XYZ file of C-alpha atoms in Angstrom:
557
model
C 11.127 -22.984 2.342
C 13.087 -21.967 5.443
C 16.580 -23.396 4.913
C 18.341 -22.041 8.003
C 17.954 -19.599 10.872
C 20.864 -17.852 12.587
C 20.237 -16.242 15.991
C 22.780 -14.211 17.928
C 22.548 -12.601 21.386
C 18.809 -13.142 21.748
C 17.660 -13.951 25.319
C 19.622 -17.065 26.425
C 21.019 -17.716 22.957
C 24.622 -16.725 22.398
C 24.900 -17.886 18.811
C 23.075 -20.743 17.101
C 22.595 -21.768 13.502
C 19.585 -24.006 12.873
C 19.342 -26.022 9.671
C 15.814 -26.918 8.594
C 14.605 -29.617 6.224
C 11.522 -30.063 4.032
C 8.461 -31.780 5.455
C 7.622 -32.091 9.142
C 10.143 -30.816 11.725
C 9.560 -31.009 15.491
C 11.228 -28.822 18.124
C 11.156 -30.238 21.639
C 12.910 -29.680 24.934
C 12.424 -29.221 28.644
C 10.127 -26.433 29.806
C 12.184 -23.238 30.003
C 14.894 -24.549 27.675
C 14.215 -21.758 25.199
C 11.829 -23.154 22.585
C 9.857 -19.911 22.727
C 13.029 -17.991 21.844
C 13.047 -19.707 18.438
C 9.488 -18.530 17.871
C 10.474 -15.066 19.106
C 13.292 -14.943 16.583
C 10.883 -15.819 13.787
C 8.485 -13.155 15.078
C 11.243 -10.561 14.619
C 11.405 -11.598 10.972
C 7.633 -11.073 10.896
C 8.177 -7.408 11.655
C 7.060 -7.583 15.292
C 8.072 -4.763 17.602
C 11.313 -5.230 19.501
C 11.560 -5.360 23.287
C 15.148 -4.452 24.176
C 14.945 -6.823 27.169
C 15.166 -9.695 24.646
C 18.778 -8.767 23.895
C 21.170 -11.031 25.780
C 22.447 -9.549 29.028
C 25.691 -7.633 28.549
C 25.250 -7.304 24.785
C 24.441 -4.116 22.896
C 22.552 -5.752 20.034
C 20.977 -8.947 18.766
C 20.446 -10.274 15.260
C 18.311 -12.810 13.437
C 18.848 -13.904 9.853
C 17.179 -16.501 7.681
C 18.028 -18.197 4.399
C 14.933 -19.077 2.404
C 14.720 -20.982 -0.862
C 12.348 -19.120 -3.127
C 10.712 -20.587 -6.252
C 10.112 -18.187 -9.129
C 6.373 -18.816 -8.743
C 6.370 -17.270 -5.246
C 4.564 -13.909 -4.902
C 7.612 -12.774 -2.895
C 9.767 -13.300 -5.987
C 7.590 -10.904 -7.979
C 7.353 -8.459 -5.053
C 11.149 -8.167 -4.850
C 11.724 -7.978 -8.608
C 9.275 -5.063 -8.794
C 11.534 -3.266 -6.306
C 14.700 -3.992 -8.245
C 16.031 -6.661 -5.865
C 17.828 -9.552 -7.562
C 17.072 -12.992 -6.096
C 20.219 -14.500 -7.591
C 20.439 -18.273 -6.995
C 16.832 -18.447 -5.715
C 17.999 -18.109 -2.096
C 16.550 -15.190 -0.192
C 18.478 -13.816 2.779
C 16.565 -11.776 5.357
C 18.330 -10.253 8.355
C 17.256 -8.003 11.190
C 19.536 -6.350 13.712
C 18.130 -4.776 16.898
C 19.936 -2.570 19.426
C 19.432 -1.750 23.095
C 18.372 1.746 22.005
C 15.370 0.240 20.222
C 16.730 1.134 16.789
C 17.837 -1.425 14.251
C 18.325 -2.368 10.618
C 16.550 -4.667 8.180
C 18.206 -6.109 5.080
C 16.786 -8.284 2.335
C 19.434 -9.490 -0.117
C 21.777 -6.823 1.367
C 19.247 -4.112 0.459
C 17.921 -1.938 3.308
C 14.168 -2.374 3.690
C 11.393 -0.960 5.868
C 9.565 -2.761 8.669
C 6.441 -2.695 6.498
C 8.300 -4.435 3.631
C 9.610 -7.050 6.066
C 6.135 -7.723 7.435
C 4.622 -7.971 3.939
C 7.266 -10.406 2.717
C 7.248 -12.574 5.866
C 3.470 -12.948 5.799
C 3.780 -14.265 2.241
C 6.464 -16.742 3.351
C 5.355 -17.983 6.780
C 2.184 -18.768 8.688
C 2.866 -18.756 12.440
C 0.170 -20.451 14.478
C 0.304 -19.990 18.275
C -1.921 -19.664 21.303
C -2.755 -16.057 20.399
C -4.166 -17.268 17.081
C -6.368 -19.779 18.910
C -7.911 -16.835 20.722
C -8.119 -14.724 17.543
C -10.378 -17.419 16.123
C -13.040 -16.196 18.550
C -13.064 -12.744 16.918
C -15.754 -12.270 14.290
C -13.396 -10.291 12.047
C -10.914 -13.201 12.007
C -13.724 -15.575 11.044
C -14.623 -13.335 8.097
C -10.981 -13.274 6.973
C -10.806 -17.093 7.076
C -13.985 -17.458 5.011
C -12.860 -14.887 2.435
C -9.423 -16.482 2.228
C -10.952 -19.854 1.446
C -13.519 -18.327 -0.912
C -10.928 -16.249 -2.786
C -13.344 -13.346 -2.469
C -10.898 -10.489 -3.115
C -12.265 -9.546 -6.541
C -15.859 -9.314 -5.279
C -14.718 -7.471 -2.146
C -12.779 -4.892 -4.159
C -15.792 -4.301 -6.428
C -18.061 -3.880 -3.411
C -15.567 -1.604 -1.631
C -15.396 0.652 -4.680
C -19.134 1.367 -4.450
C -19.024 1.516 -0.647
C -16.325 4.197 -0.818
C -18.284 6.100 -3.473
C -21.338 5.967 -1.205
C -19.313 7.323 1.711
C -18.059 10.158 -0.479
C -21.504 11.085 -1.834
C -22.862 11.246 1.725
C -20.089 13.695 2.562
C -20.871 15.681 -0.604
C -24.557 15.930 0.309
C -23.763 17.023 3.853
C -21.241 19.563 2.570
C -23.782 20.878 0.018
C -26.426 21.333 2.718
C -23.945 23.215 4.870
C -22.893 25.369 1.903
C -26.536 26.182 1.103
C -27.143 27.170 4.710
C -24.018 29.350 4.835
C -24.700 30.910 1.428
C -28.254 31.877 2.341
C -26.959 33.679 5.435
C -24.808 35.966 3.278
C -26.810 36.001 0.061
C -26.983 39.832 -0.141
C -23.232 40.189 0.181
C -22.568 37.438 -2.362
C -24.951 39.046 -4.878
C -23.255 42.424 -4.431
C -19.778 40.945 -4.995
C -20.854 38.967 -8.073
C -22.601 41.968 -9.604
C -19.601 44.195 -8.972
C -17.039 41.779 -10.388
C -19.179 40.540 -13.258
C -19.839 44.158 -14.220
C -16.107 44.793 -14.351
C -15.716 42.197 -17.168
C -12.313 41.067 -15.890
C -9.858 39.057 -17.934
C -6.533 37.523 -16.980
C -3.441 39.614 -17.629
C -5.474 42.740 -18.377
C -3.672 44.840 -15.755
C -0.263 44.112 -17.330
C -1.617 44.972 -20.799
C -3.034 48.254 -19.470
C 0.281 49.190 -17.884
C 2.059 48.660 -21.192
C -0.508 50.643 -23.201
C -0.408 53.538 -20.729
C 3.385 53.586 -20.841
C 3.329 53.738 -24.659
C 0.863 56.649 -24.756
C 2.605 58.498 -21.926
C 5.948 58.185 -23.755
C 4.437 58.821 -27.189
C 6.733 61.714 -28.213
C 9.892 59.961 -27.092
C 8.932 56.720 -28.862
C 7.906 58.419 -32.116
C 11.086 60.512 -32.195
C 13.249 57.447 -31.656
C 11.425 55.500 -34.356
C 11.787 58.431 -36.745
C 15.536 58.503 -36.120
C 15.747 54.752 -36.625
C 13.799 54.931 -39.860
C 15.975 57.739 -41.266
C 19.137 55.829 -40.300
C 17.889 52.824 -42.227
C 16.182 54.515 -45.186
C 18.127 57.769 -45.381
C 16.800 61.221 -46.278
C 17.197 63.519 -49.261
C 20.691 64.593 -48.363
C 22.092 61.404 -46.948
C 21.797 57.713 -47.818
C 20.903 55.306 -45.039
C 22.088 51.833 -44.030
C 19.776 50.124 -46.518
C 21.125 52.165 -49.456
C 24.719 51.463 -48.340
C 24.079 47.700 -48.166
C 22.463 47.695 -51.603
C 25.425 49.611 -53.028
C 27.885 47.204 -51.409
C 26.036 44.183 -52.807
C 25.920 45.679 -56.292
C 29.660 46.446 -56.240
C 30.682 42.960 -55.196
C 28.379 41.346 -57.745
C 30.089 43.306 -60.560
C 33.459 41.680 -59.854
C 32.360 38.255 -58.554
C 32.622 36.772 -62.063
C 36.293 37.785 -62.061
C 37.097 36.390 -58.590
C 34.810 33.475 -57.768
C 35.806 33.568 -54.077
C 33.725 36.779 -53.798
C 30.566 34.727 -54.348
C 30.599 33.849 -50.654
C 30.346 37.581 -49.784
C 27.469 37.969 -52.246
C 25.728 35.001 -50.617
C 26.054 36.571 -47.190
C 25.106 40.119 -48.252
C 21.906 39.207 -50.096
C 19.939 37.978 -47.040
C 21.282 40.943 -45.051
C 19.811 43.358 -47.579
C 16.476 41.538 -47.485
C 16.428 41.516 -43.677
C 17.224 45.233 -43.397
C 14.565 46.022 -46.051
C 12.011 44.129 -43.923
C 13.110 45.880 -40.710
C 12.875 49.259 -42.438
C 9.316 48.553 -43.545
C 8.362 47.401 -40.011
C 9.761 50.583 -38.470
C 7.894 52.662 -41.062
C 4.610 50.844 -40.425
C 5.010 51.146 -36.656
C 5.699 54.851 -37.018
C 2.790 55.496 -39.347
C 0.439 53.487 -37.131
C 1.216 55.487 -34.004
C -1.195 58.103 -32.801
C -1.824 59.861 -29.549
C -5.266 60.230 -27.972
C -5.707 61.927 -24.627
C -9.213 60.496 -24.452
C -7.864 56.968 -24.820
C -5.143 57.604 -22.222
C -7.754 58.891 -19.763
C -9.911 55.839 -20.438
C -6.969 53.486 -19.871
C -6.017 55.231 -16.623
C -9.603 55.016 -15.439
C -9.716 51.272 -16.196
C -6.355 50.742 -14.444
C -7.644 52.596 -11.382
C -10.737 50.325 -11.306
C -8.596 47.201 -11.483
C -6.298 48.546 -8.775
C -9.274 49.201 -6.512
C -10.633 45.697 -7.075
C -7.220 44.175 -6.443
C -6.915 46.095 -3.200
C -10.399 44.964 -2.184
C -10.367 41.336 -3.306
C -6.757 40.683 -4.432
C -3.892 41.191 -4.086
C -3.467 40.106 -7.732
C -5.921 40.231 -10.621
C -5.818 36.438 -10.782
C -6.886 36.392 -7.113
C -9.780 38.733 -7.894
C -10.968 36.545 -10.799
C -10.660 33.432 -8.617
C -12.631 35.131 -5.842
C -15.297 36.094 -8.374
C -15.661 32.496 -9.584
C -15.801 31.086 -6.049
C -18.365 33.667 -5.018
C -20.500 32.859 -8.096
C -20.330 29.160 -7.177
C -21.265 29.944 -3.583
C -24.162 32.117 -4.717
C -25.321 29.241 -6.926
C -26.085 27.322 -3.718
C -28.815 29.885 -2.990
C -30.272 30.225 -6.474
C -30.037 26.542 -7.483
C -30.129 24.767 -4.115
C -32.962 22.386 -5.094
C -31.283 21.377 -8.356
C -27.917 20.813 -6.618
C -29.396 18.566 -3.932
C -31.582 16.668 -6.410
C -28.557 15.922 -8.623
C -26.562 14.627 -5.635
C -29.471 12.536 -4.372
C -29.949 10.984 -7.834
C -26.233 10.193 -7.919
C -26.488 8.582 -4.481
C -29.443 6.436 -5.610
C -27.392 5.141 -8.538
C -24.421 4.359 -6.277
C -26.649 2.653 -3.693
C -28.160 0.478 -6.403
C -24.700 -0.631 -7.549
C -23.657 -1.088 -3.914
C -26.653 -3.311 -3.228
C -25.964 -5.473 -6.292
C -22.283 -5.840 -5.326
C -23.174 -6.605 -1.687
C -25.680 -9.281 -2.734
C -23.169 -10.893 -5.105
C -20.591 -11.007 -2.320
C -23.147 -12.422 0.134
C -24.231 -15.188 -2.239
C -20.609 -16.094 -2.897
C -19.857 -16.177 0.827
C -22.882 -18.341 1.592
C -21.854 -20.910 -0.994
C -18.234 -20.935 0.177
C -19.351 -21.028 3.831
C -21.271 -24.232 3.121
C -18.283 -25.811 1.376
C -15.814 -24.713 4.070
C -18.098 -25.878 6.889
C -18.239 -29.372 5.359
C -14.472 -29.588 4.903
C -13.704 -28.352 8.434
C -16.276 -30.773 9.874
C -14.575 -33.655 8.049
C -11.175 -32.628 9.408
C -12.531 -32.258 12.958
C -13.999 -35.763 12.821
C -10.542 -37.003 11.893
C -9.380 -35.266 15.093
C -11.633 -37.492 17.235
C -14.612 -35.154 17.387
C -17.100 -37.722 16.141
C -20.265 -35.782 16.922
C -19.008 -32.353 15.984
C -21.238 -29.886 14.210
C -19.407 -26.956 12.672
C -21.162 -24.429 10.469
C -20.474 -20.921 9.225
C -23.516 -18.670 9.381
C -23.749 -15.784 6.891
C -26.633 -13.404 7.556
C -27.587 -9.871 6.560
C -26.028 -7.263 8.794
C -24.975 -3.649 8.701
C -23.139 -2.309 5.661
C -19.415 -1.888 6.335
C -16.225 -1.680 4.320
C -16.179 -5.517 4.222
C -19.767 -6.065 3.035
C -23.195 -6.301 4.605
C -22.736 -9.791 6.058
C -22.713 -10.908 9.662
C -20.404 -13.942 9.746
C -20.236 -16.276 12.705
C -18.606 -19.685 13.338
C -21.086 -21.993 15.114
C -19.939 -25.106 16.938
C -21.139 -28.071 18.929
C -18.767 -30.819 20.075
C -21.327 -33.098 21.721
C -24.199 -35.186 20.397
C -27.586 -33.584 20.925
C -26.199 -30.200 21.938
C -27.323 -27.225 19.843
C -24.732 -25.215 17.959
C -23.646 -21.987 19.608
C -21.162 -19.296 18.793
C -17.634 -20.700 18.896
C -16.536 -18.046 21.394
C -19.270 -19.111 23.827
C -18.523 -22.799 24.216
C -15.183 -23.988 22.768
C -12.484 -25.176 25.201
C -8.769 -24.615 24.648
C -8.280 -28.115 23.260
C -11.273 -27.776 20.966
C -10.084 -24.385 19.731
C -6.661 -25.747 18.844
C -8.276 -28.559 16.864
C -10.642 -26.187 15.064
C -7.729 -23.961 14.090
C -5.691 -26.957 12.957
C -8.607 -28.163 10.831
C -8.876 -24.708 9.265
C -5.127 -24.629 8.584
C -5.383 -28.049 6.978
C -8.197 -26.944 4.649
C -6.666 -23.579 3.758
C -3.198 -25.079 3.412
C -4.351 -27.328 0.595
C -4.573 -24.282 -1.705
C -2.278 -21.827 0.093
C 0.820 -20.300 -1.554
C 2.601 -20.089 1.816
C 5.574 -22.443 1.912
C 6.184 -22.736 5.663
C 3.727 -23.344 8.515
C 4.914 -22.935 12.112
C 2.798 -24.347 14.954
C 3.303 -23.518 18.633
C 1.098 -24.884 21.431
C -0.945 -26.863 18.921
C -1.117 -29.561 21.628
C -2.895 -27.302 24.154
C -5.510 -29.252 26.126
C -5.175 -32.519 24.187
C -3.586 -35.919 24.672
C -3.906 -39.616 23.892
C -5.687 -40.535 20.673
C -6.539 -36.901 19.969
C -2.865 -35.942 20.081
C -2.035 -38.777 17.695
C -4.752 -37.559 15.318
C -3.386 -34.015 15.522
C 0.012 -35.387 14.562
C -1.591 -37.133 11.598
C -3.231 -33.864 10.456
C 0.054 -31.977 10.719
C 1.797 -34.744 8.785
C -0.820 -34.341 6.055
C -0.119 -30.598 5.832
C 3.596 -31.436 5.649
C 3.078 -33.408 2.434
C 2.588 -30.077 0.618
C 4.310 -27.573 2.904
C 7.253 -27.268 5.217
C 5.897 -27.578 8.764
C 7.753 -26.682 11.965
C 6.071 -27.619 15.250
C 6.977 -26.817 18.853
C 5.403 -29.553 20.996
C 5.607 -31.404 24.329
C 3.727 -34.469 23.097
C 5.573 -37.581 22.033
C 2.692 -38.802 19.873
C 3.053 -35.652 17.744
C 6.853 -35.579 17.827
C 7.116 -39.195 16.671
C 5.346 -38.307 13.412
C 7.998 -35.761 12.384
C 10.593 -36.488 9.737
C 13.138 -34.248 11.475
C 13.646 -33.694 15.186
C 15.459 -30.749 16.809
C 16.036 -30.553 20.564
C 16.395 -27.294 22.458
C 18.541 -27.474 25.598
C 19.709 -25.079 28.270
C 23.315 -25.474 29.462
C 25.606 -23.627 31.861
C 29.232 -22.839 31.147
C 31.675 -20.490 32.865
C 29.003 -18.959 35.053
C 26.527 -18.240 32.233
C 23.459 -20.009 30.879
C 23.035 -20.734 27.185
C 20.320 -22.178 24.969
C 21.529 -24.577 22.294
C 19.767 -26.599 19.628
C 20.803 -29.760 17.840
C 19.325 -32.450 15.636
C 18.648 -35.908 17.116
C 18.457 -39.166 15.196
C 18.205 -42.879 15.937
C 19.037 -43.670 19.606
C 19.256 -40.017 20.570
C 15.782 -39.440 19.210
C 14.450 -42.489 21.043
C 15.803 -41.017 24.292
C 14.190 -37.636 23.592
C 10.806 -39.245 22.818
C 11.173 -41.294 26.018
C 11.819 -38.113 27.982
C 8.710 -36.560 26.474
C 6.706 -39.663 27.519
C 7.934 -40.076 31.085
C 10.241 -37.204 31.951
C 13.177 -39.676 32.017
C 15.219 -40.552 28.975
C 16.652 -43.750 30.582
C 13.342 -45.280 31.654
C 13.235 -48.706 29.981
C 9.464 -48.773 29.505
C 9.512 -45.268 28.080
C 12.404 -46.174 25.771
C 10.527 -49.209 24.481
C 7.356 -47.164 23.972
C 9.357 -44.404 22.241
C 11.004 -46.869 19.867
C 7.600 -48.386 19.082
C 6.063 -44.990 18.343
C 8.894 -44.044 16.011
C 8.820 -47.427 14.277
C 5.051 -47.209 13.747
C 5.568 -43.918 11.958
C 8.544 -45.157 9.953
C 10.976 -42.873 11.815
C 13.161 -45.564 13.455
């Protein structure tokens, strides 16, 4: 629920803090007093784009902040916790600062957030209903959204969209395959030559590095064998001189002979023993390496020839051997589009058939669900419209087969007739402004009964209505307010008199400047404001009497 709204330096507002209450709140005031500024401030919290002309003249920046009570069951609560934002005492603070430069900042619980985050959160908190939404009701896409919202169709839509996306992808795959087949056939001779050449080379990864090492060993054979011989003699020793291994063995034997006399020498024995074993092992390895070495000019020539082949292929298709192997594999795959073109296309077409079958099943399930929900929603909206003094109204939602799209295969249209004996036609063809506002209000009433949104804001809900219809509209809004916080901007006394809380927007002048202020009215002050709304004069005795009667009838005075 919206607890308070603070606005600073926005249009005619210098600084105001508005406290809101649960239930039904009305905002009224003279035309031009600044009621639309309040809605504009809320729109900023909705993530709307900023027009720098909204910033109060002479000021460099404007700000809007809201305090919102947030139950733990709210989807916003979970959304913020997932992003590591602590809600604290269940009060959410959202603030947005905008500058003349067009830049600004957004904070939620003192944490910087993006415009997208702000928009996501605000749309979970508020539902703003204005004249633009009346007009949006005429758009077929909006009508689909309303039906799916009521029908809770998201699960079926997601399932359908999965197959729809797969179908889009397989179409692209088939087109790409056809293009690849066409391109491959144009250069089939070249592709065959490349594959034959590279397949015949029997390439393997890292072979060029292995060849380089082998060639180096054979080229440096004498130097390597001489060095190994020297190493082996140093370790093993020769006939005239003992080597390192013999010296270590002798040292170990000497220490062992006296270790029983001085026990501290056991540590040296313990350290020498593994050394002797390690050197013995190294000596054997050097010997084996030396005895296994041999030189073959034939092998060296063969290795050089292979290295030259790899170098030529790298220069031609490289630069690295990995690049050559990759080029070989890609060329083989490309050539496959000439040798196996029929099989490739048949496999893709079979895959498409399977996807289309699943898509059709999902689309039909979604359509059946929508048709059932359309019937239920049509009945509920018709009932609400009759309560709004449209006794002969016929409202129905038509769901027919249409073109496949990301949203399904259904053509959805709201059909409407307000007068007895008149056939139903598309809503956009016949509805007046007053009828549209009542249709939208009826929809809000129905959807609001199961909606998670806490706060509904209505502007221009009284467009084109008056008298008994206006009173009925007030009754509908009051019904919504039994389950939600409702804030309404209205010029009609019959609607305003139903509200539990009444805020008045006024424009005043002080020290050569004009300001918009807002304050709560109760008792006699509220009677005067209702009288002004009735007659344009707050001191008209007949209007005052009528105002008091209206408020008393609704239990507000």
